[in-house]
Amino acid sequence: MLLFTPGPTPVPEFIRTAMGMPTIHHRTSEFEEIFARTREYLKELIEMPEVLMLASSGSGAMEACVTSLCAKKLLSINSGKFGERFGKIAKAFKIPNVEIKNSWDIPASLEEVLEALEQNPDVDALCMQVCESAGGLRHAYELIAKAVKEYNPNILVIVDAITAMGVEPLDVSCVDALIGGSQKAFMLPPGLSIIGLSEKAIEKIQERDVGFYFNLKTELKNQVKNTTAWTAPTTIIIGLCAFLERAREIGIDMIYHQTKARSLACDAAMEGIGLKIYPTIPALSMTCVYHEESDKIRKVLKERFNVNVAGGQDILKGKIFRINHMGLVDISEISWVVNAVELCLNKLGMRKFNGLANQIFIEQYFRVIKQ
Ligand SMILES: *Cc1c(COP(=O)(O)O)cnc(C)c1O
């Protein structure tokens, strides 16, 4: 079965092998050496002065960032399930929250953000996604972050890059916290989250000193010394180190380039056979197709063609299917997925098969890859 869901992504053999070694104790020089190297690789990848790794799924890092960086009022951008989650976190911790809420195919606009800031002068942190995975939508996070900092440099900008870190080069010049998760572009099992931090975020964390398990001040104190406050998820960190070493060998820019080529080519192929791309601004991490019969399509894809793609949740349940582009994906595999979608439409009597999807995919892929 080909796992093509935009998280979790498949764990490749070289990572499984690296993680297959006997468990080592986390308070040892052997593990500290691996932890130190992983920290350096991560800082190099995200180009931020500090980075933390937490034993949690991505949502744990979202929670830690909100509680550590927001004291007065949170402005959050909600164009889907993950944007909505920031508001839910604020509510759970009784932090006042204002939301910019749009339909799941529409990104937040600069005007909406500036207007919300005008109306809420007590906002001290903004939260948003790079890619809102619920509908595969790309927010112009870099423009919004820049405008917010120009408006008031004391507002901290928290960016959920869980489906963007390792997918595309990220401009972090106006970002204070950048969140990543193991089970997306890093091709690891779920259970590790990553937070890149700016100098300003570090200051705020020291000053606020909140929480217990997710106390980022405690984590900072330990992680700069290449250890963790609590038992580290050693196995996943060993896998992350292996992934980042492989990524450095391939060249991270090459990974970004190939991801972009696969993503754009897949979008073009789906449109070429008459399917509709759901988001108005698609992110590169996934291709999100809107179709009223998405569940039928996914069922045939799985049962007949051995391809597992993700569906939608909530308002998009049964209405979309999402094809992953994150991580190291073999071109022959995604090419088969694209072909399988066309075969599937044929099988369901929706469109006669003529090989057009794969033809477009291959043409577009090599056109982009040569650039
Ligand atoms: C997957 C994902 C998360 C994290 O979800 P977890 O289930 O906690 O790992 C957060 N934000 C986005 C955009 C995601 O795609």
Tab-separated table of C-alpha atoms and ligand atoms in Angstrom:
chain	number	residue	atom	x	y	z
A	1	MET	CA	0.000	0.000	0.000
A	2	LEU	CA	1.372	3.416	-0.942
A	3	LEU	CA	0.863	5.833	1.950
A	4	PHE	CA	0.181	9.212	0.335
A	5	THR	CA	-1.525	11.059	3.181
A	6	PRO	CA	-0.201	14.532	4.083
A	7	GLY	CA	0.824	13.251	7.488
A	8	PRO	CA	1.692	10.765	8.583
A	9	THR	CA	4.094	10.203	5.719
A	10	PRO	CA	5.862	6.865	5.179
A	11	VAL	CA	9.037	6.200	7.184
A	12	PRO	CA	11.782	5.237	4.710
A	13	GLU	CA	14.031	2.243	5.232
A	14	PHE	CA	17.176	4.249	6.080
A	15	ILE	CA	15.304	5.921	8.941
A	16	ARG	CA	13.781	2.658	10.184
A	17	THR	CA	17.267	1.134	10.171
A	18	ALA	CA	18.716	4.080	12.120
A	19	MET	CA	15.887	3.763	14.658
A	20	GLY	CA	16.379	-0.005	14.914
A	21	MET	CA	19.466	0.193	17.106
A	22	PRO	CA	19.143	-0.853	20.766
A	23	THR	CA	17.648	1.869	22.980
A	24	ILE	CA	20.260	4.125	24.537
A	25	HIS	CA	19.805	6.060	27.762
A	26	HIS	CA	18.968	9.719	27.254
A	27	ARG	CA	21.355	10.974	29.950
A	28	THR	CA	24.525	9.748	28.263
A	29	SER	CA	27.280	11.341	26.241
A	30	GLU	CA	26.297	9.139	23.233
A	31	PHE	CA	22.819	10.614	23.140
A	32	GLU	CA	24.012	14.148	23.919
A	33	GLU	CA	26.279	13.975	20.884
A	34	ILE	CA	23.329	12.965	18.634
A	35	PHE	CA	21.113	15.628	20.215
A	36	ALA	CA	23.766	18.319	19.673
A	37	ARG	CA	24.187	17.361	16.018
A	38	THR	CA	20.434	17.300	15.433
A	39	ARG	CA	20.112	20.760	16.979
A	40	GLU	CA	22.785	22.131	14.665
A	41	TYR	CA	21.179	20.573	11.580
A	42	LEU	CA	17.775	21.944	12.572
A	43	LYS	CA	19.126	25.458	13.126
A	44	GLU	CA	20.797	25.273	9.739
A	45	LEU	CA	17.518	24.153	8.153
A	46	ILE	CA	15.242	26.768	9.710
A	47	GLU	CA	17.826	29.582	9.982
A	48	MET	CA	16.756	30.619	13.471
A	49	PRO	CA	19.028	31.251	16.467
A	50	GLU	CA	17.491	28.630	18.738
A	51	VAL	CA	15.494	25.421	18.426
A	52	LEU	CA	13.667	23.133	20.845
A	53	MET	CA	12.481	19.554	20.435
A	54	LEU	CA	9.506	18.339	22.487
A	55	ALA	CA	8.102	14.859	23.103
A	56	SER	CA	4.639	15.598	21.708
A	57	SER	CA	2.751	15.737	18.451
A	58	GLY	CA	2.599	19.126	16.736
A	59	SER	CA	-0.304	20.339	18.855
A	60	GLY	CA	1.871	20.182	21.997
A	61	ALA	CA	4.251	22.697	20.448
A	62	MET	CA	1.282	24.875	19.430
A	63	GLU	CA	0.087	24.874	23.033
A	64	ALA	CA	3.566	25.599	24.415
A	65	CYS	CA	4.004	28.548	22.056
A	66	VAL	CA	0.640	30.094	22.893
A	67	THR	CA	1.070	29.811	26.665
A	68	SER	CA	4.716	30.928	26.610
A	69	LEU	CA	4.423	33.822	24.178
A	70	CYS	CA	0.966	35.282	24.712
A	71	ALA	CA	0.135	37.137	27.929
A	72	LYS	CA	-2.715	39.476	26.971
A	73	LYS	CA	-4.683	38.632	23.852
A	74	LEU	CA	-4.182	36.232	20.966
A	75	LEU	CA	-5.071	37.036	17.380
A	76	SER	CA	-5.478	33.799	15.432
A	77	ILE	CA	-6.179	33.072	11.815
A	78	ASN	CA	-8.775	30.394	11.232
A	79	SER	CA	-9.195	29.051	7.707
A	80	GLY	CA	-9.544	25.465	8.863
A	81	LYS	CA	-9.145	22.918	11.648
A	82	PHE	CA	-5.562	23.793	12.515
A	83	GLY	CA	-6.092	27.552	12.619
A	84	GLU	CA	-9.151	26.901	14.757
A	85	ARG	CA	-6.957	24.888	17.142
A	86	PHE	CA	-4.988	27.993	18.184
A	87	GLY	CA	-8.247	29.594	19.318
A	88	LYS	CA	-9.205	26.441	21.224
A	89	ILE	CA	-5.844	26.443	23.000
A	90	ALA	CA	-6.343	30.082	24.004
A	91	LYS	CA	-9.788	29.231	25.331
A	92	ALA	CA	-8.484	26.246	27.311
A	93	PHE	CA	-5.970	28.526	29.040
A	94	LYS	CA	-8.439	31.410	29.436
A	95	ILE	CA	-6.355	33.653	27.188
A	96	PRO	CA	-8.572	36.243	25.440
A	97	ASN	CA	-8.726	35.498	21.720
A	98	VAL	CA	-9.902	37.180	18.531
A	99	GLU	CA	-10.139	35.212	15.338
A	100	ILE	CA	-10.049	36.062	11.670
A	101	LYS	CA	-12.335	33.413	10.277
A	102	ASN	CA	-12.627	32.601	6.604
A	103	SER	CA	-13.908	29.781	4.500
A	104	TRP	CA	-11.361	26.899	4.314
A	105	ASP	CA	-10.313	27.729	0.751
A	106	ILE	CA	-9.606	31.414	1.458
A	107	PRO	CA	-6.376	32.713	3.019
A	108	ALA	CA	-6.339	35.586	5.501
A	109	SER	CA	-5.730	39.001	3.953
A	110	LEU	CA	-3.347	41.671	5.152
A	111	GLU	CA	-6.238	44.142	5.497
A	112	GLU	CA	-8.176	41.820	7.811
A	113	VAL	CA	-5.141	41.367	10.028
A	114	LEU	CA	-4.365	45.091	10.266
A	115	GLU	CA	-7.999	45.885	10.950
A	116	ALA	CA	-8.103	43.311	13.763
A	117	LEU	CA	-4.970	44.861	15.271
A	118	GLU	CA	-6.529	48.344	15.102
A	119	GLN	CA	-9.606	47.089	16.911
A	120	ASN	CA	-7.658	45.070	19.476
A	121	PRO	CA	-4.702	47.135	20.690
A	122	ASP	CA	-4.058	44.634	23.492
A	123	VAL	CA	-3.100	41.818	21.081
A	124	ASP	CA	0.428	40.674	21.941
A	125	ALA	CA	0.700	37.534	19.781
A	126	LEU	CA	-0.487	36.384	16.377
A	127	CYS	CA	-0.872	32.733	15.377
A	128	MET	CA	-1.200	31.358	11.880
A	129	GLN	CA	-0.338	28.452	9.610
A	130	VAL	CA	1.960	28.502	6.582
A	131	CYS	CA	-0.140	25.707	5.147
A	132	GLU	CA	-3.601	25.122	6.611
A	133	SER	CA	-3.657	21.372	6.041
A	134	ALA	CA	-7.446	21.078	6.429
A	135	GLY	CA	-7.876	22.311	2.855
A	136	GLY	CA	-4.287	22.487	1.573
A	137	LEU	CA	-4.335	26.287	1.733
A	138	ARG	CA	-1.215	28.494	1.683
A	139	HIS	CA	-1.405	31.657	3.796
A	140	ALA	CA	0.884	34.559	2.835
A	141	TYR	CA	2.391	34.213	6.316
A	142	GLU	CA	5.601	36.083	5.382
A	143	LEU	CA	3.702	39.199	4.231
A	144	ILE	CA	1.381	39.110	7.224
A	145	ALA	CA	4.281	38.610	9.649
A	146	LYS	CA	6.137	41.554	8.110
A	147	ALA	CA	3.089	43.837	8.270
A	148	VAL	CA	2.449	42.878	11.898
A	149	LYS	CA	6.040	43.671	12.887
A	150	GLU	CA	5.850	47.014	11.082
A	151	TYR	CA	2.620	47.772	12.903
A	152	ASN	CA	4.025	46.806	16.293
A	153	PRO	CA	7.360	44.987	16.698
A	154	ASN	CA	6.329	43.818	20.175
A	155	ILE	CA	3.643	41.501	18.843
A	156	LEU	CA	5.057	37.986	18.751
A	157	VAL	CA	4.444	36.021	15.574
A	158	ILE	CA	3.832	32.289	16.024
A	159	VAL	CA	3.828	30.289	12.798
A	160	ASP	CA	2.634	26.705	12.507
A	161	ALA	CA	4.890	25.364	9.766
A	162	ILE	CA	4.086	21.717	10.460
A	163	THR	CA	3.277	21.099	6.784
A	164	ALA	CA	5.851	23.605	5.487
A	165	MET	CA	9.112	22.949	7.337
A	166	GLY	CA	11.250	20.877	4.974
A	167	VAL	CA	8.778	21.543	2.144
A	168	GLU	CA	9.810	24.999	0.955
A	169	PRO	CA	12.343	27.669	1.968
A	170	LEU	CA	10.747	29.706	4.775
A	171	ASP	CA	11.327	33.402	5.382
A	172	VAL	CA	11.647	33.705	9.157
A	173	SER	CA	12.792	37.331	9.284
A	174	CYS	CA	9.559	38.395	11.038
A	175	VAL	CA	8.760	35.092	12.789
A	176	ASP	CA	9.305	34.508	16.513
A	177	ALA	CA	8.283	30.855	16.787
A	178	LEU	CA	8.249	28.367	13.926
A	179	ILE	CA	6.596	25.024	14.655
A	180	GLY	CA	7.363	21.680	12.986
A	181	GLY	CA	6.260	18.086	13.512
A	182	SER	CA	7.978	14.748	12.973
A	183	GLN	CA	5.301	12.930	10.964
A	184	LYS	CA	5.136	15.339	8.008
A	185	ALA	CA	8.128	16.325	5.800
A	186	PHE	CA	10.639	14.669	8.161
A	187	MET	CA	9.190	11.223	7.380
A	188	LEU	CA	9.320	10.071	11.002
A	189	PRO	CA	6.798	8.393	13.257
A	190	PRO	CA	4.509	10.840	15.123
A	191	GLY	CA	5.600	12.003	18.579
A	192	LEU	CA	8.203	14.762	18.172
A	193	SER	CA	7.582	18.474	17.701
A	194	ILE	CA	10.075	21.195	16.873
A	195	ILE	CA	10.039	24.923	17.738
A	196	GLY	CA	12.408	27.416	16.130
A	197	LEU	CA	12.811	30.579	18.230
A	198	SER	CA	13.848	34.192	17.645
A	199	GLU	CA	15.868	36.188	20.202
A	200	LYS	CA	12.692	38.060	21.094
A	201	ALA	CA	10.839	34.802	21.746
A	202	ILE	CA	13.671	33.590	23.965
A	203	GLU	CA	13.423	36.775	26.055
A	204	LYS	CA	9.669	36.383	26.404
A	205	ILE	CA	9.977	32.719	27.395
A	206	GLN	CA	12.494	33.606	30.148
A	207	GLU	CA	10.265	36.378	31.409
A	208	ARG	CA	6.998	34.400	31.395
A	209	ASP	CA	8.194	31.043	32.704
A	210	VAL	CA	4.828	29.271	32.422
A	211	GLY	CA	3.614	25.683	32.514
A	212	PHE	CA	5.184	22.494	33.781
A	213	TYR	CA	5.658	19.772	31.143
A	214	PHE	CA	5.512	22.354	28.357
A	215	ASN	CA	7.578	24.972	30.169
A	216	LEU	CA	9.822	26.299	27.435
A	217	LYS	CA	12.107	28.061	29.912
A	218	THR	CA	12.920	24.707	31.508
A	219	GLU	CA	13.431	23.170	28.067
A	220	LEU	CA	15.678	26.022	26.929
A	221	LYS	CA	17.845	25.702	30.011
A	222	ASN	CA	18.361	22.003	29.304
A	223	GLN	CA	18.457	21.908	25.527
A	224	VAL	CA	21.249	24.498	25.191
A	225	LYS	CA	23.235	21.933	27.204
A	226	ASN	CA	22.194	19.207	24.733
A	227	THR	CA	19.820	17.451	27.059
A	228	THR	CA	16.065	17.643	27.715
A	229	ALA	CA	13.967	18.467	30.764
A	230	TRP	CA	12.108	15.137	30.630
A	231	THR	CA	12.939	11.789	29.030
A	232	ALA	CA	13.706	12.567	25.397
A	233	PRO	CA	12.021	10.623	22.566
A	234	THR	CA	15.482	9.236	21.781
A	235	THR	CA	14.405	6.909	18.983
A	236	ILE	CA	12.635	9.622	16.994
A	237	ILE	CA	15.522	12.056	17.490
A	238	ILE	CA	17.939	9.416	16.193
A	239	GLY	CA	15.640	9.073	13.160
A	240	LEU	CA	15.499	12.859	12.735
A	241	CYS	CA	19.285	13.037	12.789
A	242	ALA	CA	19.405	10.373	10.046
A	243	PHE	CA	16.835	12.248	7.967
A	244	LEU	CA	18.661	15.577	8.265
A	245	GLU	CA	21.981	13.955	7.349
A	246	ARG	CA	20.391	12.473	4.244
A	247	ALA	CA	18.757	15.822	3.427
A	248	ARG	CA	22.142	17.563	3.667
A	249	GLU	CA	23.649	14.974	1.307
A	250	ILE	CA	20.886	15.479	-1.254
A	251	GLY	CA	20.902	19.228	-0.647
A	252	ILE	CA	17.951	20.847	1.058
A	253	ASP	CA	17.449	23.204	-1.897
A	254	MET	CA	17.203	20.181	-4.178
A	255	ILE	CA	14.523	18.697	-1.894
A	256	TYR	CA	12.571	21.987	-2.060
A	257	HIS	CA	12.932	22.044	-5.834
A	258	GLN	CA	11.762	18.459	-6.301
A	259	THR	CA	8.858	18.930	-3.891
A	260	LYS	CA	7.730	21.982	-5.829
A	261	ALA	CA	7.985	20.149	-9.163
A	262	ARG	CA	5.945	17.181	-7.893
A	263	SER	CA	3.344	19.435	-6.328
A	264	LEU	CA	2.802	21.781	-9.272
A	265	ALA	CA	2.785	18.863	-11.729
A	266	CYS	CA	0.243	16.942	-9.648
A	267	ASP	CA	-2.062	19.982	-9.385
A	268	ALA	CA	-1.826	20.491	-13.163
A	269	ALA	CA	-2.538	16.805	-13.840
A	270	MET	CA	-5.651	16.805	-11.630
A	271	GLU	CA	-6.958	19.960	-13.322
A	272	GLY	CA	-6.076	18.495	-16.704
A	273	ILE	CA	-8.522	15.628	-16.182
A	274	GLY	CA	-11.256	18.007	-15.083
A	275	LEU	CA	-10.844	17.876	-11.313
A	276	LYS	CA	-11.066	20.978	-9.155
A	277	ILE	CA	-8.239	22.092	-6.863
A	278	TYR	CA	-9.950	23.151	-3.619
A	279	PRO	CA	-7.873	26.030	-2.177
A	280	THR	CA	-7.699	29.354	-4.017
A	281	ILE	CA	-3.990	29.491	-3.104
A	282	PRO	CA	-2.645	25.913	-2.925
A	283	ALA	CA	0.263	25.037	-0.643
A	284	LEU	CA	3.084	22.879	-2.021
A	285	SER	CA	2.819	20.210	0.678
A	286	MET	CA	-0.263	18.544	-0.774
A	287	THR	CA	-2.691	18.489	-3.680
A	288	CYS	CA	-6.216	18.979	-2.380
A	289	VAL	CA	-8.984	18.040	-4.832
A	290	TYR	CA	-12.622	19.002	-4.291
A	291	HIS	CA	-15.069	16.305	-5.416
A	292	GLU	CA	-18.562	15.464	-4.166
A	293	GLU	CA	-17.741	11.746	-4.505
A	294	SER	CA	-14.359	11.901	-2.808
A	295	ASP	CA	-15.109	8.967	-0.511
A	296	LYS	CA	-15.914	6.708	-3.457
A	297	ILE	CA	-12.730	7.809	-5.208
A	298	ARG	CA	-10.640	7.159	-2.090
A	299	LYS	CA	-12.201	3.732	-1.621
A	300	VAL	CA	-11.400	2.627	-5.178
A	301	LEU	CA	-7.920	4.154	-4.952
A	302	LYS	CA	-7.250	2.091	-1.868
A	303	GLU	CA	-8.945	-1.182	-2.703
A	304	ARG	CA	-8.098	-1.449	-6.375
A	305	PHE	CA	-4.934	0.593	-6.838
A	306	ASN	CA	-3.226	0.295	-3.434
A	307	VAL	CA	-3.053	4.030	-2.881
A	308	ASN	CA	-3.965	5.605	0.456
A	309	VAL	CA	-4.787	9.327	0.239
A	310	ALA	CA	-6.416	11.458	2.942
A	311	GLY	CA	-10.004	12.671	3.001
A	312	GLY	CA	-11.425	15.786	4.629
A	313	GLN	CA	-12.677	16.541	8.122
A	314	ASP	CA	-15.665	18.445	9.471
A	315	ILE	CA	-17.244	20.623	6.753
A	316	LEU	CA	-15.038	18.963	4.132
A	317	LYS	CA	-15.815	15.385	5.175
A	318	GLY	CA	-16.398	13.374	2.005
A	319	LYS	CA	-15.781	16.458	-0.156
A	320	ILE	CA	-12.025	16.425	-0.723
A	321	PHE	CA	-9.100	14.086	-1.151
A	322	ARG	CA	-5.527	15.117	-0.360
A	323	ILE	CA	-2.355	13.744	-1.946
A	324	ASN	CA	0.924	14.206	-0.067
A	325	HIS	CA	4.071	15.790	-1.537
A	326	MET	CA	6.093	16.123	1.667
A	327	GLY	CA	9.363	14.317	2.234
A	328	LEU	CA	11.472	12.247	-0.138
A	329	VAL	CA	8.970	10.878	-2.622
A	330	ASP	CA	9.961	8.561	-5.445
A	331	ILE	CA	8.824	10.053	-8.727
A	332	SER	CA	7.595	6.628	-9.909
A	333	GLU	CA	5.305	6.418	-6.886
A	334	ILE	CA	3.623	9.814	-7.264
A	335	SER	CA	3.386	9.167	-10.987
A	336	TRP	CA	1.474	5.967	-10.184
A	337	VAL	CA	-0.799	7.863	-7.774
A	338	VAL	CA	-1.674	10.410	-10.472
A	339	ASN	CA	-2.334	7.608	-12.956
A	340	ALA	CA	-4.407	5.715	-10.392
A	341	VAL	CA	-6.698	8.732	-9.889
A	342	GLU	CA	-7.418	8.749	-13.609
A	343	LEU	CA	-7.995	4.971	-13.652
A	344	CYS	CA	-10.309	5.453	-10.720
A	345	LEU	CA	-12.469	8.024	-12.541
A	346	ASN	CA	-12.702	5.544	-15.410
A	347	LYS	CA	-13.722	2.731	-13.071
A	348	LEU	CA	-16.440	4.923	-11.535
A	349	GLY	CA	-17.712	5.894	-14.991
A	350	MET	CA	-16.862	9.545	-14.477
A	351	ARG	CA	-14.334	9.988	-17.261
A	352	LYS	CA	-12.869	7.707	-19.920
A	353	PHE	CA	-9.211	6.812	-19.355
A	354	ASN	CA	-6.729	8.103	-21.922
A	355	GLY	CA	-3.523	8.512	-19.903
A	356	LEU	CA	-3.770	12.293	-19.915
A	357	ALA	CA	-3.156	12.786	-16.171
A	358	ASN	CA	0.191	11.047	-16.183
A	359	GLN	CA	1.181	12.688	-19.447
A	360	ILE	CA	0.584	16.137	-17.963
A	361	PHE	CA	2.294	15.144	-14.739
A	362	ILE	CA	5.489	13.968	-16.467
A	363	GLU	CA	5.639	16.959	-18.823
A	364	GLN	CA	5.078	19.503	-16.058
A	365	TYR	CA	7.423	17.747	-13.634
A	366	PHE	CA	10.371	17.825	-16.016
A	367	ARG	CA	9.542	21.347	-17.145
A	368	VAL	CA	9.761	22.598	-13.543
A	369	ILE	CA	12.719	20.398	-12.551
A	370	LYS	CA	14.856	21.814	-15.393
A	371	GLN	CA	14.341	25.414	-14.223
B	1	LIG	C1	-0.540	17.825	11.353
B	1	LIG	C2	-0.684	19.245	11.671
B	1	LIG	C3	-0.643	19.723	12.993
B	1	LIG	C4	-0.374	18.885	14.198
B	1	LIG	O1	-1.253	17.952	14.484
B	1	LIG	P1	-0.870	16.788	15.498
B	1	LIG	O2	-1.945	15.810	15.267
B	1	LIG	O3	-0.852	17.348	16.849
B	1	LIG	O4	0.504	16.318	15.101
B	1	LIG	C5	-0.755	21.078	13.220
B	1	LIG	N1	-0.881	21.930	12.201
B	1	LIG	C6	-0.907	21.526	10.925
B	1	LIG	C7	-1.036	22.557	9.848
B	1	LIG	C8	-0.826	20.172	10.612
B	1	LIG	O5	-0.841	19.769	9.341
